Amino acid sequence: PLAATMSSYLVDRIINHPLVQVHEGMTVTALDGATTLERITVTSADAELDVDCTALFSFIGAEPNSAWLNGVAVDEHGFVLTDRSLDQDCLGEAWCAIGRRPLPYETSRPGLFAVGDLRSGSTKRVAAAVGEGSAAIRSVHEHLALTADA
């Protein structure tokens, strides 16, 4: 259900909009159209449905895909902790060895940076993620310079 993962004001606007159809629990299996989107096919375990449409918004949820990052500190929801969000308990021997705190966007693993939706405390918007990625480049350069000097 939309309400499980979205703010109620957004759910209300979506459900009450006369030009929006919500197909919960369906998988988009085909897009069709000559030069622009004209229809989609959605399927579930019980049905397949062709839907005429000119636009598609696919909400994939807000669960971070961080399980593959073994040994990296995450918050209670699985979002990756970075820089000021990392308390001393998250910083291990590697940080003691290099004698510094994490740079902006740096994770609990020195030299590994996280930006965008995966990062705990991020705005969860595309423009913000792009900006964070651009800003993190400065930290990457600083990390490389510090590593070269070591």
mmCIF file of N, CA and C in Angstrom, residues 3-102:
data_model
loop_
_atom_site.group_PDB
_atom_site.id
_atom_site.type_symbol
_atom_site.label_atom_id
_atom_site.label_comp_id
_atom_site.label_asym_id
_atom_site.label_seq_id
_atom_site.Cartn_x
_atom_site.Cartn_y
_atom_site.Cartn_z
ATOM 1 N N ALA A 3 0.414 4.013 1.522
ATOM 2 C CA ALA A 3 0.517 4.613 2.854
ATOM 3 C C ALA A 3 1.620 3.987 3.693
ATOM 4 N N ALA A 4 2.056 2.804 3.336
ATOM 5 C CA ALA A 4 3.113 2.146 4.107
ATOM 6 C C ALA A 4 4.466 2.806 3.899
ATOM 7 N N THR A 5 4.649 3.503 2.772
ATOM 8 C CA THR A 5 5.966 4.048 2.465
ATOM 9 C C THR A 5 5.974 5.521 2.070
ATOM 10 N N MET A 6 4.804 6.127 2.015
ATOM 11 C CA MET A 6 4.731 7.523 1.586
ATOM 12 C C MET A 6 4.000 8.359 2.623
ATOM 13 N N SER A 7 4.262 9.659 2.584
ATOM 14 C CA SER A 7 3.565 10.598 3.456
ATOM 15 C C SER A 7 2.086 10.630 3.095
ATOM 16 N N SER A 8 1.238 10.781 4.106
ATOM 17 C CA SER A 8 -0.208 10.728 3.875
ATOM 18 C C SER A 8 -0.689 11.825 2.936
ATOM 19 N N TYR A 9 -0.087 13.019 2.993
ATOM 20 C CA TYR A 9 -0.537 14.083 2.096
ATOM 21 C C TYR A 9 -0.256 13.720 0.639
ATOM 22 N N LEU A 10 0.842 12.997 0.377
ATOM 23 C CA LEU A 10 1.131 12.558 -0.989
ATOM 24 C C LEU A 10 0.162 11.467 -1.424
ATOM 25 N N VAL A 11 -0.097 10.531 -0.542
ATOM 26 C CA VAL A 11 -1.038 9.452 -0.852
ATOM 27 C C VAL A 11 -2.401 10.041 -1.197
ATOM 28 N N ASP A 12 -2.871 10.981 -0.390
ATOM 29 C CA ASP A 12 -4.171 11.609 -0.639
ATOM 30 C C ASP A 12 -4.200 12.300 -1.999
ATOM 31 N N ARG A 13 -3.140 13.027 -2.336
ATOM 32 C CA ARG A 13 -3.104 13.729 -3.629
ATOM 33 C C ARG A 13 -3.111 12.741 -4.788
ATOM 34 N N ILE A 14 -2.370 11.656 -4.654
ATOM 35 C CA ILE A 14 -2.292 10.659 -5.724
ATOM 36 C C ILE A 14 -3.629 9.952 -5.902
ATOM 37 N N ILE A 15 -4.182 9.458 -4.828
ATOM 38 C CA ILE A 15 -5.426 8.690 -4.897
ATOM 39 C C ILE A 15 -6.593 9.548 -5.379
ATOM 40 N N ASN A 16 -6.614 10.812 -5.004
ATOM 41 C CA ASN A 16 -7.737 11.682 -5.354
ATOM 42 C C ASN A 16 -7.578 12.396 -6.689
ATOM 43 N N HIS A 17 -6.452 12.211 -7.362
ATOM 44 C CA HIS A 17 -6.258 12.880 -8.653
ATOM 45 C C HIS A 17 -7.035 12.123 -9.731
ATOM 46 N N PRO A 18 -7.862 12.816 -10.491
ATOM 47 C CA PRO A 18 -8.723 12.126 -11.477
ATOM 48 C C PRO A 18 -7.958 11.487 -12.641
ATOM 49 N N LEU A 19 -6.745 11.912 -12.899
ATOM 50 C CA LEU A 19 -5.992 11.370 -14.032
ATOM 51 C C LEU A 19 -4.951 10.333 -13.620
ATOM 52 N N VAL A 20 -4.948 9.953 -12.362
ATOM 53 C CA VAL A 20 -3.954 8.994 -11.869
ATOM 54 C C VAL A 20 -4.641 7.692 -11.512
ATOM 55 N N GLN A 21 -4.070 6.592 -11.999
ATOM 56 C CA GLN A 21 -4.515 5.252 -11.614
ATOM 57 C C GLN A 21 -3.373 4.598 -10.843
ATOM 58 N N VAL A 22 -3.666 4.068 -9.694
ATOM 59 C CA VAL A 22 -2.659 3.376 -8.888
ATOM 60 C C VAL A 22 -2.871 1.880 -9.045
ATOM 61 N N HIS A 23 -1.806 1.170 -9.329
ATOM 62 C CA HIS A 23 -1.842 -0.287 -9.481
ATOM 63 C C HIS A 23 -0.862 -0.883 -8.472
ATOM 64 N N GLU A 24 -1.304 -1.017 -7.229
ATOM 65 C CA GLU A 24 -0.443 -1.552 -6.178
ATOM 66 C C GLU A 24 -0.193 -3.034 -6.395
ATOM 67 N N GLY A 25 0.998 -3.457 -6.059
ATOM 68 C CA GLY A 25 1.335 -4.868 -6.134
ATOM 69 C C GLY A 25 1.510 -5.391 -7.546
ATOM 70 N N MET A 26 1.618 -4.495 -8.505
ATOM 71 C CA MET A 26 1.777 -4.890 -9.905
ATOM 72 C C MET A 26 3.220 -4.641 -10.334
ATOM 73 N N THR A 27 3.638 -5.386 -11.322
ATOM 74 C CA THR A 27 4.961 -5.207 -11.919
ATOM 75 C C THR A 27 4.794 -4.725 -13.342
ATOM 76 N N VAL A 28 5.483 -3.648 -13.697
ATOM 77 C CA VAL A 28 5.458 -3.178 -15.075
ATOM 78 C C VAL A 28 6.304 -4.146 -15.888
ATOM 79 N N THR A 29 5.688 -4.783 -16.866
ATOM 80 C CA THR A 29 6.400 -5.786 -17.666
ATOM 81 C C THR A 29 6.619 -5.351 -19.106
ATOM 82 N N ALA A 30 5.958 -4.273 -19.541
ATOM 83 C CA ALA A 30 6.177 -3.789 -20.903
ATOM 84 C C ALA A 30 5.758 -2.331 -21.016
ATOM 85 N N LEU A 31 6.502 -1.596 -21.847
ATOM 86 C CA LEU A 31 6.160 -0.233 -22.227
ATOM 87 C C LEU A 31 5.939 -0.258 -23.727
ATOM 88 N N ASP A 32 4.947 0.506 -24.215
ATOM 89 C CA ASP A 32 4.661 0.468 -25.640
ATOM 90 C C ASP A 32 4.282 1.864 -26.119
ATOM 91 N N GLY A 33 4.687 2.163 -27.340
ATOM 92 C CA GLY A 33 4.341 3.425 -27.976
ATOM 93 C C GLY A 33 5.235 3.647 -29.172
ATOM 94 N N ALA A 34 4.724 4.379 -30.161
ATOM 95 C CA ALA A 34 5.490 4.615 -31.391
ATOM 96 C C ALA A 34 6.643 5.586 -31.134
ATOM 97 N N THR A 35 6.338 6.809 -30.688
ATOM 98 C CA THR A 35 7.392 7.786 -30.407
ATOM 99 C C THR A 35 7.368 8.273 -28.968
ATOM 100 N N THR A 36 6.242 8.059 -28.299
ATOM 101 C CA THR A 36 6.125 8.381 -26.876
ATOM 102 C C THR A 36 5.368 7.242 -26.207
ATOM 103 N N LEU A 37 5.335 7.259 -24.900
ATOM 104 C CA LEU A 37 4.619 6.219 -24.169
ATOM 105 C C LEU A 37 3.122 6.306 -24.473
ATOM 106 N N GLU A 38 2.534 5.157 -24.860
ATOM 107 C CA GLU A 38 1.099 5.093 -25.155
ATOM 108 C C GLU A 38 0.369 4.122 -24.241
ATOM 109 N N ARG A 39 1.075 3.077 -23.806
ATOM 110 C CA ARG A 39 0.450 2.096 -22.911
ATOM 111 C C ARG A 39 1.533 1.313 -22.200
ATOM 112 N N ILE A 40 1.119 0.714 -21.094
ATOM 113 C CA ILE A 40 2.006 -0.181 -20.349
ATOM 114 C C ILE A 40 1.269 -1.492 -20.097
ATOM 115 N N THR A 41 2.034 -2.517 -19.819
ATOM 116 C CA THR A 41 1.464 -3.783 -19.367
ATOM 117 C C THR A 41 1.941 -3.990 -17.948
ATOM 118 N N VAL A 42 0.985 -4.273 -17.069
ATOM 119 C CA VAL A 42 1.313 -4.576 -15.674
ATOM 120 C C VAL A 42 0.808 -5.977 -15.352
ATOM 121 N N THR A 43 1.555 -6.674 -14.512
ATOM 122 C CA THR A 43 1.170 -8.041 -14.157
ATOM 123 C C THR A 43 1.291 -8.242 -12.662
ATOM 124 N N SER A 44 0.517 -9.188 -12.186
ATOM 125 C CA SER A 44 0.620 -9.667 -10.813
ATOM 126 C C SER A 44 0.516 -11.185 -10.886
ATOM 127 N N ALA A 45 0.496 -11.844 -9.765
ATOM 128 C CA ALA A 45 0.361 -13.304 -9.756
ATOM 129 C C ALA A 45 -0.973 -13.737 -10.360
ATOM 130 N N ASP A 46 -1.981 -12.858 -10.280
ATOM 131 C CA ASP A 46 -3.334 -13.213 -10.720
ATOM 132 C C ASP A 46 -3.770 -12.614 -12.046
ATOM 133 N N ALA A 47 -3.060 -11.590 -12.534
ATOM 134 C CA ALA A 47 -3.599 -10.882 -13.694
ATOM 135 C C ALA A 47 -2.508 -10.222 -14.530
ATOM 136 N N GLU A 48 -2.878 -9.934 -15.782
ATOM 137 C CA GLU A 48 -2.068 -9.108 -16.671
ATOM 138 C C GLU A 48 -3.007 -8.070 -17.240
ATOM 139 N N LEU A 49 -2.577 -6.815 -17.262
ATOM 140 C CA LEU A 49 -3.460 -5.729 -17.634
ATOM 141 C C LEU A 49 -2.719 -4.756 -18.545
ATOM 142 N N ASP A 50 -3.322 -4.397 -19.686
ATOM 143 C CA ASP A 50 -2.789 -3.342 -20.546
ATOM 144 C C ASP A 50 -3.478 -2.045 -20.154
ATOM 145 N N VAL A 51 -2.693 -1.007 -19.919
ATOM 146 C CA VAL A 51 -3.226 0.271 -19.458
ATOM 147 C C VAL A 51 -2.782 1.366 -20.421
ATOM 148 N N ASP A 52 -3.743 2.070 -21.034
ATOM 149 C CA ASP A 52 -3.404 3.220 -21.863
ATOM 150 C C ASP A 52 -2.881 4.323 -20.959
ATOM 151 N N CYS A 53 -1.749 4.897 -21.326
ATOM 152 C CA CYS A 53 -1.202 5.987 -20.517
ATOM 153 C C CYS A 53 -0.144 6.744 -21.297
ATOM 154 N N THR A 54 0.124 7.958 -20.870
ATOM 155 C CA THR A 54 1.161 8.779 -21.492
ATOM 156 C C THR A 54 2.280 9.104 -20.524
ATOM 157 N N ALA A 55 2.141 8.650 -19.274
ATOM 158 C CA ALA A 55 3.178 8.903 -18.271
ATOM 159 C C ALA A 55 3.164 7.765 -17.263
ATOM 160 N N LEU A 56 4.309 7.526 -16.673
ATOM 161 C CA LEU A 56 4.436 6.454 -15.689
ATOM 162 C C LEU A 56 5.342 6.916 -14.567
ATOM 163 N N PHE A 57 4.885 6.757 -13.333
ATOM 164 C CA PHE A 57 5.722 6.999 -12.167
ATOM 165 C C PHE A 57 5.812 5.682 -11.429
ATOM 166 N N SER A 58 6.998 5.172 -11.286
ATOM 167 C CA SER A 58 7.200 3.914 -10.587
ATOM 168 C C SER A 58 7.882 4.208 -9.257
ATOM 169 N N PHE A 59 7.159 4.038 -8.169
ATOM 170 C CA PHE A 59 7.705 4.280 -6.840
ATOM 171 C C PHE A 59 8.293 2.973 -6.333
ATOM 172 N N ILE A 60 9.603 2.944 -6.161
ATOM 173 C CA ILE A 60 10.259 1.695 -5.779
ATOM 174 C C ILE A 60 10.551 1.610 -4.291
ATOM 175 N N GLY A 61 10.129 2.620 -3.547
ATOM 176 C CA GLY A 61 10.293 2.537 -2.104
ATOM 177 C C GLY A 61 11.512 3.280 -1.618
ATOM 178 N N ALA A 62 11.703 3.241 -0.328
ATOM 179 C CA ALA A 62 12.793 3.993 0.286
ATOM 180 C C ALA A 62 13.625 3.112 1.207
ATOM 181 N N GLU A 63 13.796 1.875 0.816
ATOM 182 C CA GLU A 63 14.643 0.986 1.604
ATOM 183 C C GLU A 63 16.045 0.995 1.025
ATOM 184 N N PRO A 64 17.035 1.281 1.852
ATOM 185 C CA PRO A 64 18.400 1.348 1.335
ATOM 186 C C PRO A 64 18.938 -0.022 0.947
ATOM 187 N N ASN A 65 19.698 -0.066 -0.121
ATOM 188 C CA ASN A 65 20.346 -1.299 -0.564
ATOM 189 C C ASN A 65 21.785 -1.277 -0.045
ATOM 190 N N SER A 66 21.949 -1.505 1.258
ATOM 191 C CA SER A 66 23.261 -1.388 1.885
ATOM 192 C C SER A 66 23.784 -2.702 2.464
ATOM 193 N N ALA A 67 23.026 -3.780 2.329
ATOM 194 C CA ALA A 67 23.423 -5.050 2.954
ATOM 195 C C ALA A 67 24.768 -5.557 2.438
ATOM 196 N N TRP A 68 25.122 -5.214 1.210
ATOM 197 C CA TRP A 68 26.377 -5.693 0.629
ATOM 198 C C TRP A 68 27.592 -4.955 1.192
ATOM 199 N N LEU A 69 27.378 -3.864 1.908
ATOM 200 C CA LEU A 69 28.476 -3.089 2.485
ATOM 201 C C LEU A 69 28.886 -3.660 3.844
ATOM 202 N N ASN A 70 29.515 -4.779 3.844
ATOM 203 C CA ASN A 70 29.922 -5.428 5.094
ATOM 204 C C ASN A 70 30.871 -4.546 5.893
ATOM 205 N N GLY A 71 30.591 -4.431 7.177
ATOM 206 C CA GLY A 71 31.488 -3.708 8.063
ATOM 207 C C GLY A 71 31.368 -2.203 8.010
ATOM 208 N N VAL A 72 30.362 -1.673 7.343
ATOM 209 C CA VAL A 72 30.148 -0.231 7.276
ATOM 210 C C VAL A 72 29.001 0.119 8.214
ATOM 211 N N ALA A 73 29.192 1.149 9.036
ATOM 212 C CA ALA A 73 28.175 1.539 10.018
ATOM 213 C C ALA A 73 26.930 2.077 9.325
ATOM 214 N N VAL A 74 25.770 1.592 9.759
ATOM 215 C CA VAL A 74 24.482 2.040 9.239
ATOM 216 C C VAL A 74 23.577 2.400 10.410
ATOM 217 N N ASP A 75 22.525 3.165 10.119
ATOM 218 C CA ASP A 75 21.564 3.496 11.169
ATOM 219 C C ASP A 75 20.560 2.354 11.333
ATOM 220 N N GLU A 76 19.560 2.559 12.168
ATOM 221 C CA GLU A 76 18.596 1.497 12.473
ATOM 222 C C GLU A 76 17.750 1.085 11.270
ATOM 223 N N HIS A 77 17.767 1.898 10.208
ATOM 224 C CA HIS A 77 16.994 1.578 9.005
ATOM 225 C C HIS A 77 17.871 1.056 7.869
ATOM 226 N N GLY A 78 19.173 0.990 8.089
ATOM 227 C CA GLY A 78 20.094 0.495 7.069
ATOM 228 C C GLY A 78 20.731 1.571 6.209
ATOM 229 N N PHE A 79 20.459 2.847 6.507
ATOM 230 C CA PHE A 79 21.105 3.929 5.767
ATOM 231 C C PHE A 79 22.530 4.099 6.289
ATOM 232 N N VAL A 80 23.455 4.393 5.397
ATOM 233 C CA VAL A 80 24.874 4.469 5.740
ATOM 234 C C VAL A 80 25.177 5.757 6.498
ATOM 235 N N LEU A 81 25.864 5.602 7.626
ATOM 236 C CA LEU A 81 26.288 6.750 8.427
ATOM 237 C C LEU A 81 27.561 7.341 7.833
ATOM 238 N N THR A 82 27.628 8.666 7.826
ATOM 239 C CA THR A 82 28.810 9.353 7.306
ATOM 240 C C THR A 82 29.243 10.461 8.246
ATOM 241 N N ASP A 83 30.453 10.894 8.100
ATOM 242 C CA ASP A 83 31.115 12.011 8.767
ATOM 243 C C ASP A 83 30.602 12.305 10.178
ATOM 244 N N ARG A 84 29.875 13.378 10.388
ATOM 245 C CA ARG A 84 29.456 13.767 11.747
ATOM 246 C C ARG A 84 28.448 12.825 12.384
ATOM 247 N N SER A 85 27.808 11.977 11.583
ATOM 248 C CA SER A 85 26.862 11.004 12.133
ATOM 249 C C SER A 85 27.568 9.820 12.785
ATOM 250 N N LEU A 86 28.860 9.711 12.563
ATOM 251 C CA LEU A 86 29.638 8.593 13.115
ATOM 252 C C LEU A 86 30.172 8.968 14.484
ATOM 253 N N ASP A 87 29.701 8.262 15.512
ATOM 254 C CA ASP A 87 30.265 8.513 16.836
ATOM 255 C C ASP A 87 31.519 7.653 17.016
ATOM 256 N N GLN A 88 32.188 7.832 18.116
ATOM 257 C CA GLN A 88 33.455 7.144 18.355
ATOM 258 C C GLN A 88 33.304 5.622 18.324
ATOM 259 N N ASP A 89 32.142 5.108 18.722
ATOM 260 C CA ASP A 89 31.911 3.661 18.700
ATOM 261 C C ASP A 89 31.915 3.093 17.281
ATOM 262 N N CYS A 90 31.564 3.913 16.295
ATOM 263 C CA CYS A 90 31.536 3.461 14.900
ATOM 264 C C CYS A 90 32.917 3.463 14.261
ATOM 265 N N LEU A 91 33.832 4.214 14.862
ATOM 266 C CA LEU A 91 35.154 4.357 14.278
ATOM 267 C C LEU A 91 36.099 3.366 14.943
ATOM 268 N N GLY A 92 36.685 2.506 14.168
ATOM 269 C CA GLY A 92 37.525 1.445 14.703
ATOM 270 C C GLY A 92 39.006 1.754 14.624
ATOM 271 N N GLU A 93 39.774 0.689 14.626
ATOM 272 C CA GLU A 93 41.229 0.788 14.633
ATOM 273 C C GLU A 93 41.776 1.519 13.417
ATOM 274 N N ALA A 94 41.123 1.355 12.277
ATOM 275 C CA ALA A 94 41.610 2.013 11.061
ATOM 276 C C ALA A 94 41.671 3.524 11.239
ATOM 277 N N TRP A 95 40.678 4.071 11.957
ATOM 278 C CA TRP A 95 40.667 5.523 12.179
ATOM 279 C C TRP A 95 41.741 5.937 13.165
ATOM 280 N N CYS A 96 41.984 5.120 14.169
ATOM 281 C CA CYS A 96 43.070 5.417 15.105
ATOM 282 C C CYS A 96 44.401 5.427 14.365
ATOM 283 N N ALA A 97 44.574 4.498 13.459
ATOM 284 C CA ALA A 97 45.832 4.372 12.722
ATOM 285 C C ALA A 97 46.099 5.583 11.827
ATOM 286 N N ILE A 98 45.052 6.156 11.233
ATOM 287 C CA ILE A 98 45.300 7.300 10.348
ATOM 288 C C ILE A 98 45.194 8.632 11.083
ATOM 289 N N GLY A 99 44.700 8.613 12.322
ATOM 290 C CA GLY A 99 44.721 9.799 13.175
ATOM 291 C C GLY A 99 43.859 10.964 12.724
ATOM 292 N N ARG A 100 42.717 10.691 12.173
ATOM 293 C CA ARG A 100 41.794 11.771 11.799
ATOM 294 C C ARG A 100 40.354 11.299 11.890
ATOM 295 N N ARG A 101 39.432 12.245 11.835
ATOM 296 C CA ARG A 101 38.000 11.963 11.767
ATOM 297 C C ARG A 101 37.597 11.830 10.298
ATOM 298 N N PRO A 102 36.449 11.239 10.016
ATOM 299 C CA PRO A 102 35.993 11.122 8.625
ATOM 300 C C PRO A 102 35.775 12.486 7.969
#
